[in-house]
mmCIF file of C-alpha atoms and ligand atoms in Angstrom:
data_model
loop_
_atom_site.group_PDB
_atom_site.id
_atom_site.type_symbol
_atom_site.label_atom_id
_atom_site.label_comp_id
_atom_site.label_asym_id
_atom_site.label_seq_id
_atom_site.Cartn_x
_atom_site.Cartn_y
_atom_site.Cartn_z
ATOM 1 C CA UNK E 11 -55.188 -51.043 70.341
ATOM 2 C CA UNK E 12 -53.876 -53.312 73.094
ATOM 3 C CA UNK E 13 -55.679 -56.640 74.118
ATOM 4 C CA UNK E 14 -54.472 -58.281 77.617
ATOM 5 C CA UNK E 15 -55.875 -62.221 78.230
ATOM 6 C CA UNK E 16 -54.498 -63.790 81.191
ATOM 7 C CA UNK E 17 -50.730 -64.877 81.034
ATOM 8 C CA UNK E 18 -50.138 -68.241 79.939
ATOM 9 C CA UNK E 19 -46.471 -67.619 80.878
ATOM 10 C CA UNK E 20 -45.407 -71.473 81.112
ATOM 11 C CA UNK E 21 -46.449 -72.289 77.186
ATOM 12 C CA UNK E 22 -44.285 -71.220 74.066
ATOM 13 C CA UNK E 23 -45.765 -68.632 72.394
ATOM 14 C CA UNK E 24 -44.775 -67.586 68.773
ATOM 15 C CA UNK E 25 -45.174 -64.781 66.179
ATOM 16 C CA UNK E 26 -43.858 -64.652 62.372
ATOM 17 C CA UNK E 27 -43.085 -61.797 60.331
ATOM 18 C CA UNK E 28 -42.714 -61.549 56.816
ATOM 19 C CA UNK E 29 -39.066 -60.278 55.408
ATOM 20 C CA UNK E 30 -39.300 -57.292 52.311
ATOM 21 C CA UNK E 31 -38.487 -55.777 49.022
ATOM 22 C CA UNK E 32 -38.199 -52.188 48.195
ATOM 23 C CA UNK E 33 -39.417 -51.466 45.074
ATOM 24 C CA UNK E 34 -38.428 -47.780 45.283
ATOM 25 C CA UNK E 35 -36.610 -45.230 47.181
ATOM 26 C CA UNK E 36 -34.123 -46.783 49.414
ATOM 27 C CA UNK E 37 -31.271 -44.625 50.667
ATOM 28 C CA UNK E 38 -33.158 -41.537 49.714
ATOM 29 C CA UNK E 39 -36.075 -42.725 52.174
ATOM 30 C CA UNK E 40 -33.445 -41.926 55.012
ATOM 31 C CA UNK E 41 -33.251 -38.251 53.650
ATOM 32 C CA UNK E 42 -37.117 -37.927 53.494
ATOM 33 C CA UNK E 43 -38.133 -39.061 50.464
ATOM 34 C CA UNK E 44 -41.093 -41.526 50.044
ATOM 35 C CA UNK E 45 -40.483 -45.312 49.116
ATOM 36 C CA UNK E 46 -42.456 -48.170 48.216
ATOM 37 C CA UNK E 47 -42.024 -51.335 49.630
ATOM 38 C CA UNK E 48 -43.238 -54.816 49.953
ATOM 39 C CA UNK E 49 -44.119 -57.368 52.228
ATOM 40 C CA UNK E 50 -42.842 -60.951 50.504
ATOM 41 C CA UNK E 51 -43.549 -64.619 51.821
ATOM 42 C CA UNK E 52 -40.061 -65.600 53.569
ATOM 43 C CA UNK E 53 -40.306 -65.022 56.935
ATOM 44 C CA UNK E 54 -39.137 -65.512 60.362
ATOM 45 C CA UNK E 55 -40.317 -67.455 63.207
ATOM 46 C CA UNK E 56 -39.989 -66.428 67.057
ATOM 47 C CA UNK E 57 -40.709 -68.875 69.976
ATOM 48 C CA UNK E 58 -40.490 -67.325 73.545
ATOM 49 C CA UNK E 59 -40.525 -69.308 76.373
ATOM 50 C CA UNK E 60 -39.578 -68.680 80.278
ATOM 51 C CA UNK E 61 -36.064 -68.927 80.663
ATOM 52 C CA UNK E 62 -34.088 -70.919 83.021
ATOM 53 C CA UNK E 63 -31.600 -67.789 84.261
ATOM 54 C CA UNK E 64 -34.737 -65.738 84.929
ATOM 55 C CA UNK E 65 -32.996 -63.156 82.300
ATOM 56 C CA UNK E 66 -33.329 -62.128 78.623
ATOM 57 C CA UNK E 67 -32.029 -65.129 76.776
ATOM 58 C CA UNK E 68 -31.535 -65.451 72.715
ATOM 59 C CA UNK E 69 -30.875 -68.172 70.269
ATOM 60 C CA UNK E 70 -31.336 -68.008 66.686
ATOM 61 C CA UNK E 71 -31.276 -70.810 64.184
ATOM 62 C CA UNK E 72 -30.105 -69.361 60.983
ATOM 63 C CA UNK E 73 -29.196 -71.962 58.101
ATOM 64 C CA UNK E 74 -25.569 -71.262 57.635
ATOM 65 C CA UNK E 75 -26.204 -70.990 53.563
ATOM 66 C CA UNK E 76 -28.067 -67.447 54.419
ATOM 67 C CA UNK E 77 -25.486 -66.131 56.500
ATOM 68 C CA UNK E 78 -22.820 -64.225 54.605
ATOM 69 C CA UNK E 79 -18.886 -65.506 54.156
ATOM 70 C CA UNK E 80 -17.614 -62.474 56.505
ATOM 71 C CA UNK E 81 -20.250 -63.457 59.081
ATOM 72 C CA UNK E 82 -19.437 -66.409 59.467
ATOM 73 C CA UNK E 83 -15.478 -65.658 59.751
ATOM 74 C CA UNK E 84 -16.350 -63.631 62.305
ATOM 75 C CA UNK E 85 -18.816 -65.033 64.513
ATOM 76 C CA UNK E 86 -20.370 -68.220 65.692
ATOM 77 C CA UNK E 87 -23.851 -69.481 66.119
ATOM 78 C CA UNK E 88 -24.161 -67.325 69.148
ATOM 79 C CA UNK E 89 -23.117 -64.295 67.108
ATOM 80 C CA UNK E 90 -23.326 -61.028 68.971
ATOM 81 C CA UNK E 91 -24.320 -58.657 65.605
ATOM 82 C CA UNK E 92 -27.283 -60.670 65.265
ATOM 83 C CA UNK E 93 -28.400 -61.790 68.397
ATOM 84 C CA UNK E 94 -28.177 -58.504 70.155
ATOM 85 C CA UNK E 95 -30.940 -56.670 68.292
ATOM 86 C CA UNK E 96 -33.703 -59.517 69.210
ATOM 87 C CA UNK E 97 -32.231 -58.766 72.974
ATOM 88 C CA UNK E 98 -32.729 -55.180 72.696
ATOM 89 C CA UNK E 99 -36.354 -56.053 71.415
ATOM 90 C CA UNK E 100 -37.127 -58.055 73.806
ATOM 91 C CA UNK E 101 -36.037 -55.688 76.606
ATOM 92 C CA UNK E 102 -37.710 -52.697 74.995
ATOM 93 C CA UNK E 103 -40.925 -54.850 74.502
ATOM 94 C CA UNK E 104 -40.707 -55.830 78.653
ATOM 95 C CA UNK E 105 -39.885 -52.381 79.420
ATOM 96 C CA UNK E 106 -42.723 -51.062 77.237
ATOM 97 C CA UNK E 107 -45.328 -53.122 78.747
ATOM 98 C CA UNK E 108 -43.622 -52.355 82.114
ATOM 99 C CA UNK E 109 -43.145 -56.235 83.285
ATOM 100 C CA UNK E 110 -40.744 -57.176 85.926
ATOM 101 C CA UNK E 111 -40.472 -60.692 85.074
ATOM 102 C CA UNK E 112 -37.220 -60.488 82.516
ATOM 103 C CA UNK E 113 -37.319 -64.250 82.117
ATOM 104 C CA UNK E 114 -37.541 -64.862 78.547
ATOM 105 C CA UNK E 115 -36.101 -66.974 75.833
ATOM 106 C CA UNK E 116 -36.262 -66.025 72.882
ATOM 107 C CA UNK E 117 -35.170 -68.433 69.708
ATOM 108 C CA UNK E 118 -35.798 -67.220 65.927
ATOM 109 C CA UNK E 119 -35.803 -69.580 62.993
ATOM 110 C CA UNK E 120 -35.034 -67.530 60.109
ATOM 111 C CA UNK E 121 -35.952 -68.153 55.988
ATOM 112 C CA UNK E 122 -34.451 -65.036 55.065
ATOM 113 C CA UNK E 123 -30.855 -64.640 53.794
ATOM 114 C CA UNK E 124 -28.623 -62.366 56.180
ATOM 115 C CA UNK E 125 -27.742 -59.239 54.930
ATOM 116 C CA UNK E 126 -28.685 -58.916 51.772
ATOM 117 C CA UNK E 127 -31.520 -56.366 51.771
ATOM 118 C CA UNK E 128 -34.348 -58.571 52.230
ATOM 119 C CA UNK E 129 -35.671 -57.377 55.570
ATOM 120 C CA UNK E 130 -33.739 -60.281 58.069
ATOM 121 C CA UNK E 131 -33.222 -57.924 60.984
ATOM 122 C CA UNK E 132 -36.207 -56.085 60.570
ATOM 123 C CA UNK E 133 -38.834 -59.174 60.344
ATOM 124 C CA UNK E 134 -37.064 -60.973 63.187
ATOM 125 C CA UNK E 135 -37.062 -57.722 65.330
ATOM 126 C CA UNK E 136 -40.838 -56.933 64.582
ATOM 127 C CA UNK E 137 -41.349 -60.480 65.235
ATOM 128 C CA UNK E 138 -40.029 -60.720 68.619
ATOM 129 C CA UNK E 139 -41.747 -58.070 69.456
ATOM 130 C CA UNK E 140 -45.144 -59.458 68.974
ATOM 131 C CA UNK E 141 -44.175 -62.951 70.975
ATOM 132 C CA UNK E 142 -42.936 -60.931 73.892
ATOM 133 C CA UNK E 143 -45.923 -59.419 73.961
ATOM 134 C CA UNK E 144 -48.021 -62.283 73.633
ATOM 135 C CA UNK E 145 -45.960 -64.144 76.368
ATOM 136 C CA UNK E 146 -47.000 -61.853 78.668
ATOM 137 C CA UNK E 147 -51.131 -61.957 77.848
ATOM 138 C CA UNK E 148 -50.947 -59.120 75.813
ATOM 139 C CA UNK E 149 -51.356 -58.470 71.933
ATOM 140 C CA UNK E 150 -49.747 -55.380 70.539
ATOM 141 C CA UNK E 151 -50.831 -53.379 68.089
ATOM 142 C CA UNK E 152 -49.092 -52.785 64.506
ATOM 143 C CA UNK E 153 -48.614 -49.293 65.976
ATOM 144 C CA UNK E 154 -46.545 -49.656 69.040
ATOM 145 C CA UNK E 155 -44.724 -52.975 66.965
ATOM 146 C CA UNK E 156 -43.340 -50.369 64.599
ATOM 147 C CA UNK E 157 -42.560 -47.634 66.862
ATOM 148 C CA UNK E 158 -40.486 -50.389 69.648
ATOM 149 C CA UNK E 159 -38.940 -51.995 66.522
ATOM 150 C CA UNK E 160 -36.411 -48.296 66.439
ATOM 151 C CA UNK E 161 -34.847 -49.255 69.205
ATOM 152 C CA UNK E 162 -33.143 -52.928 67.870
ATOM 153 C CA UNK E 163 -33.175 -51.155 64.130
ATOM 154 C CA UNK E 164 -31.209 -48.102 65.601
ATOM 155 C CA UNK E 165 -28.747 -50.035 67.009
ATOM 156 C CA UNK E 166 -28.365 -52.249 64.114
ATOM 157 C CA UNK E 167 -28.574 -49.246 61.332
ATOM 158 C CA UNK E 168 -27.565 -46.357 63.040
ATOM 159 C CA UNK E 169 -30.227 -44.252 60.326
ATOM 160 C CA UNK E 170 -32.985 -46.310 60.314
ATOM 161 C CA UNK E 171 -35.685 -44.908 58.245
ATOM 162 C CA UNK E 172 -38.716 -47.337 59.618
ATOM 163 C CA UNK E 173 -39.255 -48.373 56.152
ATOM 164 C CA UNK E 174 -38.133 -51.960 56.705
ATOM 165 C CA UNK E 175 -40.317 -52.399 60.294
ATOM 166 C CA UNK E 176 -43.363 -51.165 58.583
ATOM 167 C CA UNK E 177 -43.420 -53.372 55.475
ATOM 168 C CA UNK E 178 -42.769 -56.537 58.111
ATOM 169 C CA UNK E 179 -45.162 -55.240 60.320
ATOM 170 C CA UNK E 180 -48.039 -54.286 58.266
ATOM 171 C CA UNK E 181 -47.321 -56.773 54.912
ATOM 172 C CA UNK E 182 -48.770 -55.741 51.835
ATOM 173 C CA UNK E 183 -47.700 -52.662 49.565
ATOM 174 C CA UNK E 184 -46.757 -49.814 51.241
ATOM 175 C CA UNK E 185 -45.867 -45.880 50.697
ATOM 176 C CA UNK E 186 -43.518 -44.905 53.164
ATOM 177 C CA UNK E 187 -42.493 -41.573 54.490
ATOM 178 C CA UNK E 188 -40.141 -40.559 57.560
ATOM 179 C CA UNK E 189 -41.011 -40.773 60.463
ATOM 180 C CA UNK E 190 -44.212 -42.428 60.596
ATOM 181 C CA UNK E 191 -46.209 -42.453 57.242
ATOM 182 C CA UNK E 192 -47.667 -45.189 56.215
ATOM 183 C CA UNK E 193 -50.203 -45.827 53.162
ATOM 184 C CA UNK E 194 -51.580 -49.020 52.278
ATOM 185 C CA UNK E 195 -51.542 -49.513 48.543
ATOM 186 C CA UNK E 196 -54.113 -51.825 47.520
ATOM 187 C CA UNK E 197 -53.315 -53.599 44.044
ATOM 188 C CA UNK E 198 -55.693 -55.876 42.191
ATOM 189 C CA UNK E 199 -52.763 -57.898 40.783
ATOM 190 C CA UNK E 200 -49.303 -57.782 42.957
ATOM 191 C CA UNK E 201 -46.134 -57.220 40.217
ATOM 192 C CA UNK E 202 -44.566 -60.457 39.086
ATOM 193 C CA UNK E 203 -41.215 -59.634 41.204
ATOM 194 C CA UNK E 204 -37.999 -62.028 40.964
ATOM 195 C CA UNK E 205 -35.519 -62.043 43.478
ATOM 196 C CA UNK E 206 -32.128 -62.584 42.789
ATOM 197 C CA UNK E 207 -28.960 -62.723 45.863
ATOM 198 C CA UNK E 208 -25.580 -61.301 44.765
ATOM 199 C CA UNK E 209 -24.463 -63.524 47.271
ATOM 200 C CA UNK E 210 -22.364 -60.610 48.547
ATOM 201 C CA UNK E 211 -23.633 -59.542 51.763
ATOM 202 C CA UNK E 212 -22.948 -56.817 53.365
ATOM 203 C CA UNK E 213 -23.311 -54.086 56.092
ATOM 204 C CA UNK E 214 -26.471 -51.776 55.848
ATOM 205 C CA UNK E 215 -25.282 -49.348 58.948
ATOM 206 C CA UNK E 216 -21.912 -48.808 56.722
ATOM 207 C CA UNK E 217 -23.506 -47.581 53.576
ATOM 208 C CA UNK E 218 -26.378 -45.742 55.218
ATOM 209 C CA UNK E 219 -24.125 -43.543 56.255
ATOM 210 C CA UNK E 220 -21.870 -42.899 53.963
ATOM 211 C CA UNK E 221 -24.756 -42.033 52.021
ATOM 212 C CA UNK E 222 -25.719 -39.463 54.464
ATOM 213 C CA UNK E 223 -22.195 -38.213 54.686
ATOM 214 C CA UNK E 224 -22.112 -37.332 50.646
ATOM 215 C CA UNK E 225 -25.625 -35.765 50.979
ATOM 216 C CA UNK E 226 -24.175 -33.059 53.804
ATOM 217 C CA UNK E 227 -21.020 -32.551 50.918
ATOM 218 C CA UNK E 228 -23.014 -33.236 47.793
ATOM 219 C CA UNK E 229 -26.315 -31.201 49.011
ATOM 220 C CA UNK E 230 -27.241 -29.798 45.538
ATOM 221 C CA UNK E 231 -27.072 -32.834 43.690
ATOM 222 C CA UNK E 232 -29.002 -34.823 46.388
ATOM 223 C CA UNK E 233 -31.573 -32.490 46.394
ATOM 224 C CA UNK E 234 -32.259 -32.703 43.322
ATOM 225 C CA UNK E 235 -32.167 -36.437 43.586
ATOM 226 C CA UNK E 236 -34.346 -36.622 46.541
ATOM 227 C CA UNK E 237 -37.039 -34.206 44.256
ATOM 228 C CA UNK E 238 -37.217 -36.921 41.148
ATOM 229 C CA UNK E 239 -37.133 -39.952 43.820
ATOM 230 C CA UNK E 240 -40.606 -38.374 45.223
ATOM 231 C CA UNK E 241 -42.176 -37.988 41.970
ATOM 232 C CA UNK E 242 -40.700 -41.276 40.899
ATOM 233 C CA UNK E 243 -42.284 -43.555 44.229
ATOM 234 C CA UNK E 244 -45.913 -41.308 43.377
ATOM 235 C CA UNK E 245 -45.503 -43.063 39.792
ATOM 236 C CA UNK E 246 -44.648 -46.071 41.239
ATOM 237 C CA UNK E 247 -47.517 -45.571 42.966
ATOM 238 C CA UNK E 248 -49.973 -45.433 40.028
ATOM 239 C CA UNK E 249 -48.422 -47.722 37.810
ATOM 240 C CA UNK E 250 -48.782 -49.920 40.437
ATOM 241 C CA UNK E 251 -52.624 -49.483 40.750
ATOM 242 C CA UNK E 252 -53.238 -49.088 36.676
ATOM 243 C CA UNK E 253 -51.447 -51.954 36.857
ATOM 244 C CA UNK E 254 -49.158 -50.481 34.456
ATOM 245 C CA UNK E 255 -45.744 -52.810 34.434
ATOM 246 C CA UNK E 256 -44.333 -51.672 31.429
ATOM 247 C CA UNK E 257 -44.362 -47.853 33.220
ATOM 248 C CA UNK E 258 -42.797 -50.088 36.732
ATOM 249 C CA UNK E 259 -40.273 -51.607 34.863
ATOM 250 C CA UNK E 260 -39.015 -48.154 33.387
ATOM 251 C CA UNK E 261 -38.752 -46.282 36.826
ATOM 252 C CA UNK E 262 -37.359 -49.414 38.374
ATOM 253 C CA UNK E 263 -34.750 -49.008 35.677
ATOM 254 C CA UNK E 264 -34.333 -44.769 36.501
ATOM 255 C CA UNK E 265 -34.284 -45.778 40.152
ATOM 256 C CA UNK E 266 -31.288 -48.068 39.829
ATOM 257 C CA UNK E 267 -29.168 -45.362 37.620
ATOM 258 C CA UNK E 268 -30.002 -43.344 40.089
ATOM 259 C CA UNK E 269 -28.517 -45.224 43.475
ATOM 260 C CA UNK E 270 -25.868 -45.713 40.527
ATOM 261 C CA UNK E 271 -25.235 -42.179 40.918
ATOM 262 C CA UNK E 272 -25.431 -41.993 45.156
ATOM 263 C CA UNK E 273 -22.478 -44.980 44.735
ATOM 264 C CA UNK E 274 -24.344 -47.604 46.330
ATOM 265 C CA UNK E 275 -24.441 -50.124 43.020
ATOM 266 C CA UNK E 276 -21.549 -52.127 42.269
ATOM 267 C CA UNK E 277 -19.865 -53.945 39.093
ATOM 268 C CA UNK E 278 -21.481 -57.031 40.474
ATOM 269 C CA UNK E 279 -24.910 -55.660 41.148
ATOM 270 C CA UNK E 280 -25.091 -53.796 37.617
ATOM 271 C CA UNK E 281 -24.248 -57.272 35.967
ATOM 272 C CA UNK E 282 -27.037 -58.444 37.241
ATOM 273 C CA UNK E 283 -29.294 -56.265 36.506
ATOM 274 C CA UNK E 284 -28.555 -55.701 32.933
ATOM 275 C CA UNK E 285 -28.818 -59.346 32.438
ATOM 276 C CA UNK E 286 -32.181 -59.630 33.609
ATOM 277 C CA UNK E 287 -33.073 -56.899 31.347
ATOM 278 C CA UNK E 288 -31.272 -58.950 28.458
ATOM 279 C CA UNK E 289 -33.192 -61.977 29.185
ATOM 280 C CA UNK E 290 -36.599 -60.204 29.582
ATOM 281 C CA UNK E 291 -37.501 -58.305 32.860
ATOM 282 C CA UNK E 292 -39.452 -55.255 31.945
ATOM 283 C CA UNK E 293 -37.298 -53.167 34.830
ATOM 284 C CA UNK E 294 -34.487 -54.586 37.230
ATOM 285 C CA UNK E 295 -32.410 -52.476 40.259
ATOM 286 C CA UNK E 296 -30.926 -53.311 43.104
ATOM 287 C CA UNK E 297 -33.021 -53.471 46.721
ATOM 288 C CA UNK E 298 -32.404 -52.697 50.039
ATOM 289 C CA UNK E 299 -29.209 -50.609 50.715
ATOM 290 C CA UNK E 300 -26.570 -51.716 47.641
ATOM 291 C CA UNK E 301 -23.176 -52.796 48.393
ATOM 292 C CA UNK E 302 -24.081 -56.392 47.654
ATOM 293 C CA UNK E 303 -27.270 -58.535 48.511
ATOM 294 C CA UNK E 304 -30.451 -58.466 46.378
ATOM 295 C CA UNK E 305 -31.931 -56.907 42.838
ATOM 296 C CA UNK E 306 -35.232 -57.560 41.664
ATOM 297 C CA UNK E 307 -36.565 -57.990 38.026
ATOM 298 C CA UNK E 308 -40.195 -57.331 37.035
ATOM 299 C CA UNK E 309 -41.533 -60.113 34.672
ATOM 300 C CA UNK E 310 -44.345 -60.207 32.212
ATOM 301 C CA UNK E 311 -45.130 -63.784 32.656
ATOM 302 C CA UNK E 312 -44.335 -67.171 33.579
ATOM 303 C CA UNK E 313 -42.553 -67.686 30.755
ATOM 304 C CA UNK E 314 -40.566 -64.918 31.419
ATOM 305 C CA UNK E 315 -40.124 -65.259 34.595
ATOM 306 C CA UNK E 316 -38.294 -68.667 33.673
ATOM 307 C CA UNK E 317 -35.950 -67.107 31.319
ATOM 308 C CA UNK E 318 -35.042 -64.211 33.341
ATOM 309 C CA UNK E 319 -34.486 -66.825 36.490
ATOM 310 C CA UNK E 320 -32.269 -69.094 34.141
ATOM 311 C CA UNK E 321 -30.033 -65.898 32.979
ATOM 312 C CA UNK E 322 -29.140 -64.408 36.068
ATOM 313 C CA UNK E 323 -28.198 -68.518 37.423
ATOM 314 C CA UNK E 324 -25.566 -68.757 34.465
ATOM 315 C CA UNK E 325 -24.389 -65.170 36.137
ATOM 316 C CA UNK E 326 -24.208 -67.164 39.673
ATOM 317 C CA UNK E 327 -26.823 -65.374 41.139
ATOM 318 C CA UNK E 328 -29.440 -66.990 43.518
ATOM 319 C CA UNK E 329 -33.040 -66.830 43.122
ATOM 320 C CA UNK E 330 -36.149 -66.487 45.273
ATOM 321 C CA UNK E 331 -39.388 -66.893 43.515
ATOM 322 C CA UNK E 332 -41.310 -64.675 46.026
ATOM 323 C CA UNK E 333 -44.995 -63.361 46.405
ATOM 324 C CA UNK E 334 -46.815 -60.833 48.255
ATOM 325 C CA UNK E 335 -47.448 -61.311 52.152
ATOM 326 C CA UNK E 336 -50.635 -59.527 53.087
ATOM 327 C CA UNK E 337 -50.505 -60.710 56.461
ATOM 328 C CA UNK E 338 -47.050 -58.640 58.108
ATOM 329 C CA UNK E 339 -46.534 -59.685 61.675
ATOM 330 C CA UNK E 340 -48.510 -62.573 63.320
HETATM 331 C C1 LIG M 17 -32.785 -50.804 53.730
HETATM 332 O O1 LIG M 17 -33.657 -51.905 53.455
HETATM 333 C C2 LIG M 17 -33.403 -49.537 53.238
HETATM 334 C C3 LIG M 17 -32.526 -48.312 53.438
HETATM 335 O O2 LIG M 17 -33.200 -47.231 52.791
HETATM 336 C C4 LIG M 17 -32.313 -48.012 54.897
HETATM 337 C C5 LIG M 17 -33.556 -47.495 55.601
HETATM 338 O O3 LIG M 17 -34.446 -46.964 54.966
HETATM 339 O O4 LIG M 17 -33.588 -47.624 56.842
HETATM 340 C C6 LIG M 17 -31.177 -48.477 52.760
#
């Protein structure tokens, strides 16, 4: 549902969106299989105001320590690669809600590193989204936010499943299924999730598809990947309700050998995990699309937690202590 209030086009309006883990499924998500994802509390921040030219404007203010080493070679603040997708959601919001008035400008502020798996184009897309909208009296709902959010995605991923759009849109824990399935999973206690950066960023667009390339030559072995990935997210599923984290940890652990397998791990990423798994976590894997960026690590305890955290620092990793965001966009 839509809600118009009369526009209040001269003040800055602003929405926030919450950035995301996937705790199972990704790559094979793009080939149909269910995932499960979740909504965790680093976010990013949109202001839109009018603009001065009268046309779609963007500006971003990204802390340089989130933005990867190759980024930053190649671009400068205004980089094109990030900037465009807010411009195509902007546009796509405008042209949605069929307004003539293309003045805009629209500046994100965002906590969440660049490329490394963790939602950043995603939340700042969905977010945009929702302050266009607003800036023109209107209040999307989660809905159309998700469905608009394919247009900056596409152009940014080239496969986008919609798994990253829905977990910053809706927050929370969420099954997943192309093209539009969503299921809230409601969890009395969220799992005690480290996150810890590679520090090797990298492009999703590139691995999605060569991932999809192998699975049109490999179609056998994918398939029978893509069948143990659906019965694996359905137990990630329950464990996740029985609260069960010694059965998480072990299909986190079968889900990593398993994007071993597709070729998306690397030497790096495996170091990490198995030294989170030597200093504690009950399951570790890599998140997002491999390559580079993120794993996570499930821990028992505080205590745990701490020892894990301290393990993969010696390894040079970087860690974000994250929780669950319940709100998504806002
Ligand atoms: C990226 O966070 C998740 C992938 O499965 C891509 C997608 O689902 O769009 C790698």
């Amino acid at each position: 549902m839509r809600s118009s209030s009369p526009s209040t086009s001269l003040a800055i309006v602003s929405s926030r969106a919450p950035g995301k883990i996937i705790v199972s499924g990704e790559q094979f998500v793009v080939l149909g299989a269910p995932a499960v994802a979740m909504a965790v509390n680093l976010y990013s921040k949109i202001d839109v105001r009018p603009s001065q030219s009268g046309q779609i404007e963007v500006t971003a203010d990204i802390p340089l320590h989130l933005v990867s080493d190759a980024d930053k070679r190649s671009s400068s603040a205004d980089n094109q690669e990030l900037l465009e997708p807010l411009r195509l959601a902007a546009s796509a919001t405008l042209n949605h809600l069929a307004t003539k008035d293309r003045g805009v400008l629209v500046d994100a502020n965002c906590e969440i590193p660049i490329g490394a798996g963790l939602g950043s184009s995603a939340s700042t897309t969905v977010a945009t989204i929702s302050a266009v909208a607003k800036s023109t009296g209107t209040r999307l709902d989660r809905r159309e936010i998700f469905k608009l959010a394919f247009i900056p995605e596409n152009f940014l991923h080239g496969h986008p499943s919609g798994v990253d759009q829905a977990t910053c849109t809706y927050g929370g824990i969420i099954q997943f299924r192309k093209p539009s399935k969503i299921n809230a999973i409601k969890v009395k206690r969220p799992p005690m999730i480290l996150v810890c950066d590679s520090g090797v960023h990298r492009s999703t667009k590139a691995l999605v598809g060569s991932v999809v390339k192998r699975s049109r030559t490999q179609a056998d072995k994918f398939q029978t990947h893509l069948e143990e990935i659906t019965r694996l997210s359905n137990a990630v599923v329950k464990a996740l309700r029985d609260e069960d984290d010694i059965a998480l940890g072990s299909l986190m652990n079968r889900n990593h050998e398993l994007l071993r397998q597709i070729g998306v791990s690397t030497p790096r990423l495996d170091g990490l995990v198995a030294a989170a798994r030597k200093t504690g976590a009950l399951g570790a894997k890599l998140t997002g699309a491999g390559g580079g960026g993120c794993i996570i690590a499930l821990c028992a305890d505080n205590k745990a937690r701490s020892s894990i955290a301290r393990g993969l620092r010696r390894e040079g990793g970087t860690i974000y202590n994250v929780s669950l965001d319940l709100q998504g966009v806002q």
